XYZ file of C-alpha atoms in Angstrom:
90
model
C 61.825 128.233 58.923
C 65.420 127.384 59.765
C 66.912 127.938 63.196
C 70.241 129.699 63.448
C 73.204 127.747 64.753
C 73.316 129.940 67.864
C 69.586 129.655 68.644
C 68.986 129.080 72.363
C 66.525 126.259 71.559
C 66.283 123.252 69.286
C 63.879 122.525 66.469
C 62.275 119.927 68.726
C 61.710 122.585 71.412
C 60.078 124.948 68.924
C 57.899 122.358 67.183
C 56.730 120.907 70.503
C 55.850 124.339 71.861
C 53.952 125.380 68.738
C 52.039 122.101 68.472
C 50.987 122.425 72.138
C 49.589 125.846 71.238
C 47.661 124.401 68.262
C 49.978 125.845 65.612
C 50.595 123.124 63.053
C 54.130 122.280 62.022
C 55.733 119.765 59.670
C 59.297 118.617 59.328
C 60.772 119.307 55.926
C 61.464 116.268 53.804
C 64.532 117.811 52.308
C 68.118 118.311 53.124
C 70.643 115.523 53.081
C 68.675 112.727 51.494
C 71.801 110.544 51.544
C 71.180 110.095 55.285
C 67.756 108.551 54.706
C 67.523 104.781 55.271
C 66.179 104.245 51.749
C 69.530 105.400 50.346
C 71.662 102.832 52.196
C 71.906 100.524 49.186
C 71.672 103.188 46.470
C 74.740 103.951 44.404
C 75.136 107.742 44.293
C 77.845 110.379 44.032
C 78.301 113.204 46.542
C 79.886 116.526 45.657
C 81.089 118.548 48.650
C 80.493 118.135 52.355
C 76.680 118.621 52.328
C 76.875 120.874 55.387
C 73.989 123.043 54.143
C 71.780 120.049 53.459
C 72.478 118.746 56.964
C 71.503 122.159 58.358
C 68.154 122.064 56.573
C 67.534 118.471 57.582
C 68.269 119.116 61.275
C 67.106 122.676 61.907
C 64.251 123.464 59.485
C 60.479 123.021 59.682
C 57.259 124.375 58.190
C 54.508 126.179 60.029
C 50.948 125.593 58.924
C 49.568 127.955 56.331
C 46.261 127.864 54.481
C 43.908 130.418 52.907
C 41.670 130.469 55.996
C 44.315 132.022 58.231
C 42.662 135.327 59.007
C 44.062 138.329 60.869
C 43.120 136.934 64.306
C 44.923 133.660 63.621
C 47.994 135.428 62.256
C 48.126 137.650 65.334
C 47.796 134.562 67.541
C 50.716 132.946 65.717
C 52.897 136.049 66.079
C 52.055 136.379 69.785
C 52.725 132.679 70.338
C 56.111 132.888 68.617
C 56.979 135.902 70.750
C 55.986 134.123 73.980
C 57.848 131.003 72.903
C 61.097 132.866 72.394
C 60.794 134.463 75.828
C 59.838 131.211 77.561
C 62.110 128.601 76.033
C 65.137 130.777 75.331
C 65.931 131.114 79.031
């Protein structure tokens, strides 16, 4: 998932809220890899401003999915997302 630029909350807000409600999340290891410490001494070429890769790196995350997510768990996730938007978007 990627948050919109005008979202009334940050990725940190969302991930923290979901994790507190036992909904697993993971940050995406993607985006602007040139900003990773391992690339400090690597010789590479950049084409463009990488604004989209920065967006993914800063505002995207995964929610947990696995084959055992049944209807009850999916409904819990949907209800939790709905409550989260109402609670932290104030």
